[in-house]
Amino acid sequence: MKPCLGIFDSGLGGFTVLSQVLARYGPVSCVYLADTARVPYGEKKSSEIRKIAKEVVQWLSDQNISAVLIACNTTNSLALDVVENVSRVPVFGLIEAAGRMVKENRVGVLATPATTASNAYRKMILSFRPGTQVFEQPCPEFVPLIEGGKLCRDELRICALKYLKPLLEAEVESIIYGCSHYPLLETILREILPEDVRLVDPAIGMASQLDGILGIPKCSVMTRDLLSNTRICVTSDPSGFASRAKALMGECPDIEVVSLTSQACFF
Ligand code: DGL
């Protein structure tokens, strides 16, 4: 049987992870779940994020998957143990992947308020490189703006200036995308940042850890065909999600609406 990856996020952010996986391995089989009914996760309480993680992984586990990719840093930082306990297949997280990618001594992390409050990034980076100075910056407005389809708006730039200021003052040498939505802001961030500040996408590290499951990398460019073996599922608003996904990726396959609980679900 061909391997199938189960990838989840609260919304569009996980597409940045999916893109890295498909770019490395070609059109492998994936089930992508966006929990659009509950996006954003980043300002929810830890107990809620843990409860949601359990439901999401129980659902994914019923989809014949070979591995779970936590394409959501908020879940990774607050509910990794829940995901690992519920999953019957190997689990891959973005935060450990990021920890392995850090080379600098002064590192910034842009993330959701829940992720920064957990200090998961600081702990992981220090476990790989003790003595690293880690500056974690919560960015509460980014995900609601991205999910609201405002990718090109001035509002995003104003927020980016505000969130990057403390990191620039701290003279960071690299900045980690500590939320999977943020690689979508690369152009805006790059315009503001000095050239020598490295932007680190943990999804690149995570994708490189999948060779054991997916075999030899194929290094494809992102094209429409790459999504041909991806099933995209949402928990609400399929048409809104489809149009936002299309704006981001140029193409979006059919979208299924699923219920994560056993009750029937009507939209
Ligand atoms: N993209 C997710 C993350 O990496 C969740 C963002 C959110 O829903 O607030 O944290």
Short mmCIF file of C-alpha atoms and ligand atoms in Angstrom, two decimals:
data_model
loop_
_atom_site.label_atom_id
_atom_site.label_comp_id
_atom_site.label_asym_id
_atom_site.label_seq_id
_atom_site.Cartn_x
_atom_site.Cartn_y
_atom_site.Cartn_z
CA MET A 1 0.00 0.00 0.00
CA LYS A 2 1.28 3.48 -0.88
CA PRO A 3 2.02 5.71 2.13
CA CYS A 4 -0.50 8.43 2.90
CA LEU A 5 0.29 11.46 5.08
CA GLY A 6 -2.26 13.00 7.44
CA ILE A 7 -1.58 16.75 7.68
CA PHE A 8 -3.59 19.16 9.83
CA ASP A 9 -3.83 22.81 10.74
CA SER A 10 -6.54 25.23 11.83
CA GLY A 11 -6.85 26.60 8.30
CA LEU A 12 -4.70 27.66 5.35
CA GLY A 13 -1.36 27.63 7.18
CA GLY A 14 -0.79 23.92 6.72
CA PHE A 15 -0.64 24.48 2.97
CA THR A 16 2.84 25.93 3.48
CA VAL A 17 3.81 22.55 4.99
CA LEU A 18 1.97 20.57 2.32
CA SER A 19 3.77 22.63 -0.37
CA GLN A 20 7.19 21.76 1.05
CA VAL A 21 6.30 18.06 1.19
CA LEU A 22 4.95 17.98 -2.37
CA ALA A 23 7.86 20.06 -3.67
CA ARG A 24 10.29 17.49 -2.23
CA TYR A 25 8.50 14.23 -3.03
CA GLY A 26 6.10 14.95 -5.89
CA PRO A 27 2.35 14.19 -5.76
CA VAL A 28 2.37 11.78 -2.80
CA SER A 29 -0.90 10.80 -1.21
CA CYS A 30 -2.06 13.18 1.56
CA VAL A 31 -5.17 13.92 3.59
CA TYR A 32 -5.15 17.60 4.55
CA LEU A 33 -7.52 18.66 7.32
CA ALA A 34 -8.23 22.35 7.99
CA ASP A 35 -10.28 22.86 11.14
CA THR A 36 -11.94 25.95 9.69
CA ALA A 37 -14.83 25.77 12.16
CA ARG A 38 -12.41 26.64 14.96
CA VAL A 39 -9.71 28.78 13.35
CA PRO A 40 -7.82 30.61 14.86
CA TYR A 41 -6.32 28.28 17.45
CA GLY A 42 -3.66 30.73 18.57
CA GLU A 43 -5.69 32.56 21.19
CA LYS A 44 -7.48 29.55 22.64
CA LYS A 45 -6.78 28.10 26.06
CA SER A 46 -4.41 25.17 26.35
CA SER A 47 -7.24 22.85 27.50
CA GLU A 48 -9.25 23.66 24.36
CA ILE A 49 -6.29 23.18 22.04
CA ARG A 50 -5.64 19.78 23.64
CA LYS A 51 -9.28 18.72 23.30
CA ILE A 52 -9.33 19.77 19.65
CA ALA A 53 -6.04 17.94 18.99
CA LYS A 54 -7.54 14.71 20.29
CA GLU A 55 -10.58 15.01 17.99
CA VAL A 56 -8.46 15.90 14.98
CA VAL A 57 -6.04 13.00 15.42
CA GLN A 58 -8.85 10.52 16.15
CA TRP A 59 -10.44 11.55 12.86
CA LEU A 60 -7.15 11.42 10.91
CA SER A 61 -6.37 7.99 12.37
CA ASP A 62 -9.51 6.65 10.68
CA GLN A 63 -8.28 7.78 7.24
CA ASN A 64 -5.68 5.04 6.63
CA ILE A 65 -2.70 7.30 7.08
CA SER A 66 0.94 6.25 7.49
CA ALA A 67 2.13 9.31 9.45
CA VAL A 68 0.75 12.44 11.11
CA LEU A 69 2.29 15.81 10.26
CA ILE A 70 1.38 18.46 12.81
CA ALA A 71 1.29 21.44 10.48
CA CYS A 72 0.16 23.65 13.35
CA ASN A 73 2.74 25.00 15.78
CA THR A 74 0.07 25.91 18.32
CA THR A 75 -1.00 22.26 18.57
CA ASN A 76 2.64 21.16 18.45
CA SER A 77 3.54 23.42 21.39
CA LEU A 78 0.57 22.57 23.62
CA ALA A 79 -0.63 19.12 22.64
CA LEU A 80 2.23 17.09 21.17
CA ASP A 81 1.74 14.47 23.89
CA VAL A 82 -1.98 14.22 23.04
CA VAL A 83 -1.23 13.72 19.35
CA GLU A 84 1.43 11.10 20.10
CA ASN A 85 -0.87 9.23 22.51
CA VAL A 86 -3.82 9.12 20.14
CA SER A 87 -1.93 8.43 16.90
CA ARG A 88 -1.19 4.84 15.89
CA VAL A 89 1.37 6.00 13.30
CA PRO A 90 4.58 8.09 13.54
CA VAL A 91 4.11 11.79 14.37
CA PHE A 92 6.23 14.63 12.96
CA GLY A 93 6.27 18.14 14.47
CA LEU A 94 7.49 21.50 13.20
CA ILE A 95 9.12 22.68 16.42
CA GLU A 96 11.66 19.89 16.65
CA ALA A 97 12.39 20.32 12.95
CA ALA A 98 13.02 24.03 13.59
CA GLY A 99 15.27 23.27 16.56
CA ARG A 100 17.50 21.23 14.26
CA MET A 101 17.67 24.08 11.71
CA VAL A 102 18.93 26.82 14.05
CA LYS A 103 22.55 27.85 13.48
CA GLU A 104 22.61 31.40 14.87
CA ASN A 105 23.18 32.71 18.40
CA ARG A 106 20.38 35.31 18.40
CA VAL A 107 17.14 33.87 17.10
CA GLY A 108 13.69 35.42 16.77
CA VAL A 109 10.46 33.41 16.67
CA LEU A 110 7.21 34.81 15.27
CA ALA A 111 4.28 32.73 16.55
CA THR A 112 0.74 32.77 17.89
CA PRO A 113 0.17 34.00 21.47
CA ALA A 114 -0.50 30.42 22.64
CA THR A 115 2.77 29.18 21.13
CA THR A 116 4.92 31.99 22.56
CA ALA A 117 3.28 31.64 26.00
CA SER A 118 4.22 27.95 26.04
CA ASN A 119 7.94 28.73 25.44
CA ALA A 120 8.06 25.55 23.38
CA TYR A 121 10.38 27.10 20.81
CA ARG A 122 12.79 28.48 23.42
CA LYS A 123 12.98 25.08 25.16
CA MET A 124 13.49 23.17 21.91
CA ILE A 125 16.18 25.53 20.57
CA LEU A 126 18.05 25.47 23.88
CA SER A 127 17.94 21.66 23.89
CA PHE A 128 19.86 21.68 20.58
CA ARG A 129 21.99 24.80 21.16
CA PRO A 130 22.33 25.76 24.83
CA GLY A 131 23.18 29.44 25.26
CA THR A 132 21.19 30.62 22.21
CA GLN A 133 19.35 33.91 22.82
CA VAL A 134 15.72 33.29 21.81
CA PHE A 135 13.24 36.15 21.35
CA GLU A 136 9.64 34.98 20.97
CA GLN A 137 7.18 37.47 19.49
CA PRO A 138 3.42 36.87 19.64
CA CYS A 139 1.57 38.01 16.50
CA PRO A 140 -2.15 37.84 17.34
CA GLU A 141 -3.37 39.71 14.26
CA PHE A 142 -1.63 37.74 11.49
CA VAL A 143 -3.81 34.60 11.32
CA PRO A 144 -7.19 36.40 11.41
CA LEU A 145 -5.96 38.74 8.63
CA ILE A 146 -4.65 35.85 6.48
CA GLU A 147 -7.77 33.74 6.99
CA GLY A 148 -9.83 36.84 6.17
CA GLY A 149 -8.19 36.88 2.73
CA LYS A 150 -6.27 40.11 3.36
CA LEU A 151 -2.88 38.89 2.20
CA CYS A 152 -2.07 42.01 0.18
CA ARG A 153 -3.46 44.60 2.51
CA ASP A 154 -1.55 47.44 4.16
CA GLU A 155 -2.85 46.19 7.48
CA LEU A 156 -0.53 43.17 7.26
CA ARG A 157 2.47 45.40 6.65
CA ILE A 158 1.60 47.62 9.61
CA CYS A 159 1.35 44.53 11.84
CA ALA A 160 4.60 43.12 10.46
CA LEU A 161 6.44 46.37 11.26
CA LYS A 162 5.04 46.26 14.81
CA TYR A 163 5.97 42.60 15.40
CA LEU A 164 9.41 42.79 13.82
CA LYS A 165 10.49 45.93 15.71
CA PRO A 166 11.42 44.17 18.98
CA LEU A 167 13.23 41.42 17.07
CA LEU A 168 15.23 43.96 15.06
CA GLU A 169 16.05 45.87 18.25
CA ALA A 170 17.30 42.56 19.70
CA GLU A 171 19.54 42.21 16.62
CA VAL A 172 18.40 38.70 15.77
CA GLU A 173 20.34 36.89 13.05
CA SER A 174 17.48 34.63 12.03
CA ILE A 175 13.71 34.52 12.44
CA ILE A 176 11.72 31.29 12.58
CA TYR A 177 8.21 31.09 11.14
CA GLY A 178 6.73 29.74 14.38
CA CYS A 179 3.27 29.56 12.82
CA SER A 180 2.63 27.73 9.58
CA HIS A 181 0.57 30.64 8.24
CA TYR A 182 3.54 33.02 8.30
CA PRO A 183 5.55 31.77 5.29
CA LEU A 184 2.63 33.26 3.32
CA LEU A 185 3.92 36.66 4.51
CA GLU A 186 7.44 36.14 3.22
CA THR A 187 7.31 39.01 0.71
CA ILE A 188 6.13 41.52 3.31
CA LEU A 189 8.62 40.32 5.93
CA ARG A 190 11.51 40.30 3.47
CA GLU A 191 10.76 43.91 2.48
CA ILE A 192 11.16 45.00 6.10
CA LEU A 193 14.06 42.80 7.21
CA PRO A 194 17.76 43.43 6.51
CA GLU A 195 19.07 41.01 3.88
CA ASP A 196 21.33 39.20 6.32
CA VAL A 197 18.49 38.09 8.62
CA ARG A 198 17.71 34.48 7.67
CA LEU A 199 14.05 33.39 7.56
CA VAL A 200 13.70 29.79 8.73
CA ASP A 201 10.77 27.66 7.58
CA PRO A 202 10.45 24.60 9.85
CA ALA A 203 8.40 22.85 7.16
CA ILE A 204 11.55 22.42 5.06
CA GLY A 205 13.19 20.53 7.93
CA MET A 206 10.06 18.51 8.57
CA ALA A 207 9.76 17.49 4.93
CA SER A 208 13.36 16.29 4.93
CA GLN A 209 12.57 13.93 7.83
CA LEU A 210 10.06 12.00 5.72
CA ASP A 211 12.53 10.15 3.46
CA GLY A 212 12.09 7.02 5.60
CA ILE A 213 8.34 7.03 4.90
CA LEU A 214 8.14 8.47 1.39
CA GLY A 215 11.39 7.22 -0.15
CA ILE A 216 13.71 9.15 -2.43
CA PRO A 217 12.97 12.89 -2.85
CA LYS A 218 11.84 13.91 -6.34
CA CYS A 219 12.31 17.69 -6.01
CA SER A 220 9.31 18.85 -8.05
CA VAL A 221 8.15 22.38 -8.72
CA MET A 222 4.72 23.23 -7.32
CA THR A 223 2.21 22.64 -10.10
CA ARG A 224 -1.45 21.80 -10.25
CA ASP A 225 -0.67 18.09 -10.65
CA LEU A 226 1.14 18.01 -7.35
CA LEU A 227 -2.21 18.22 -5.56
CA SER A 228 -3.67 15.35 -7.60
CA ASN A 229 -3.34 12.84 -4.74
CA THR A 230 -4.32 15.22 -1.95
CA ARG A 231 -7.72 15.02 -0.31
CA ILE A 232 -8.62 18.37 1.23
CA CYS A 233 -11.09 18.36 4.11
CA VAL A 234 -12.50 21.23 6.18
CA THR A 235 -14.80 21.41 9.17
CA SER A 236 -16.83 24.37 7.80
CA ASP A 237 -17.11 26.96 5.00
CA PRO A 238 -15.86 24.86 2.05
CA SER A 239 -16.55 27.52 -0.58
CA GLY A 240 -14.80 30.30 1.35
CA PHE A 241 -11.86 28.00 2.00
CA ALA A 242 -11.72 26.96 -1.66
CA SER A 243 -11.55 30.54 -2.90
CA ARG A 244 -8.86 31.49 -0.37
CA ALA A 245 -6.86 28.35 -1.18
CA LYS A 246 -7.16 29.07 -4.89
CA ALA A 247 -5.91 32.61 -4.38
CA LEU A 248 -2.90 31.21 -2.56
CA MET A 249 -2.03 28.18 -4.64
CA GLY A 250 -3.56 29.01 -8.00
CA GLU A 251 -5.59 25.81 -7.81
CA CYS A 252 -7.60 23.89 -5.28
CA PRO A 253 -9.10 20.40 -5.68
CA ASP A 254 -12.61 19.60 -4.50
CA ILE A 255 -13.13 20.14 -0.83
CA GLU A 256 -14.92 17.76 1.52
CA VAL A 257 -16.70 18.91 4.64
CA VAL A 258 -16.15 16.52 7.52
CA SER A 259 -17.37 16.21 11.07
CA LEU A 260 -14.71 15.40 13.64
CA THR A 261 -17.26 14.05 16.06
CA SER A 262 -19.37 10.99 15.33
CA GLN A 263 -22.55 13.10 15.10
CA ALA A 264 -23.99 13.97 11.71
CA CYS A 265 -22.96 17.41 10.56
CA PHE A 266 -24.95 19.77 8.32
CA PHE A 267 -23.58 22.86 6.60
N1 DGL B 1 -1.08 27.72 11.71
C1 DGL B 1 -1.18 27.39 13.08
C2 DGL B 1 0.13 27.49 13.80
O1 DGL B 1 1.13 27.11 13.20
C3 DGL B 1 -2.42 27.89 13.82
C4 DGL B 1 -2.67 29.36 13.78
C5 DGL B 1 -4.01 29.71 14.42
O2 DGL B 1 -5.02 29.07 14.12
O3 DGL B 1 -4.01 30.65 15.22
O4 DGL B 1 0.22 27.85 14.94
#
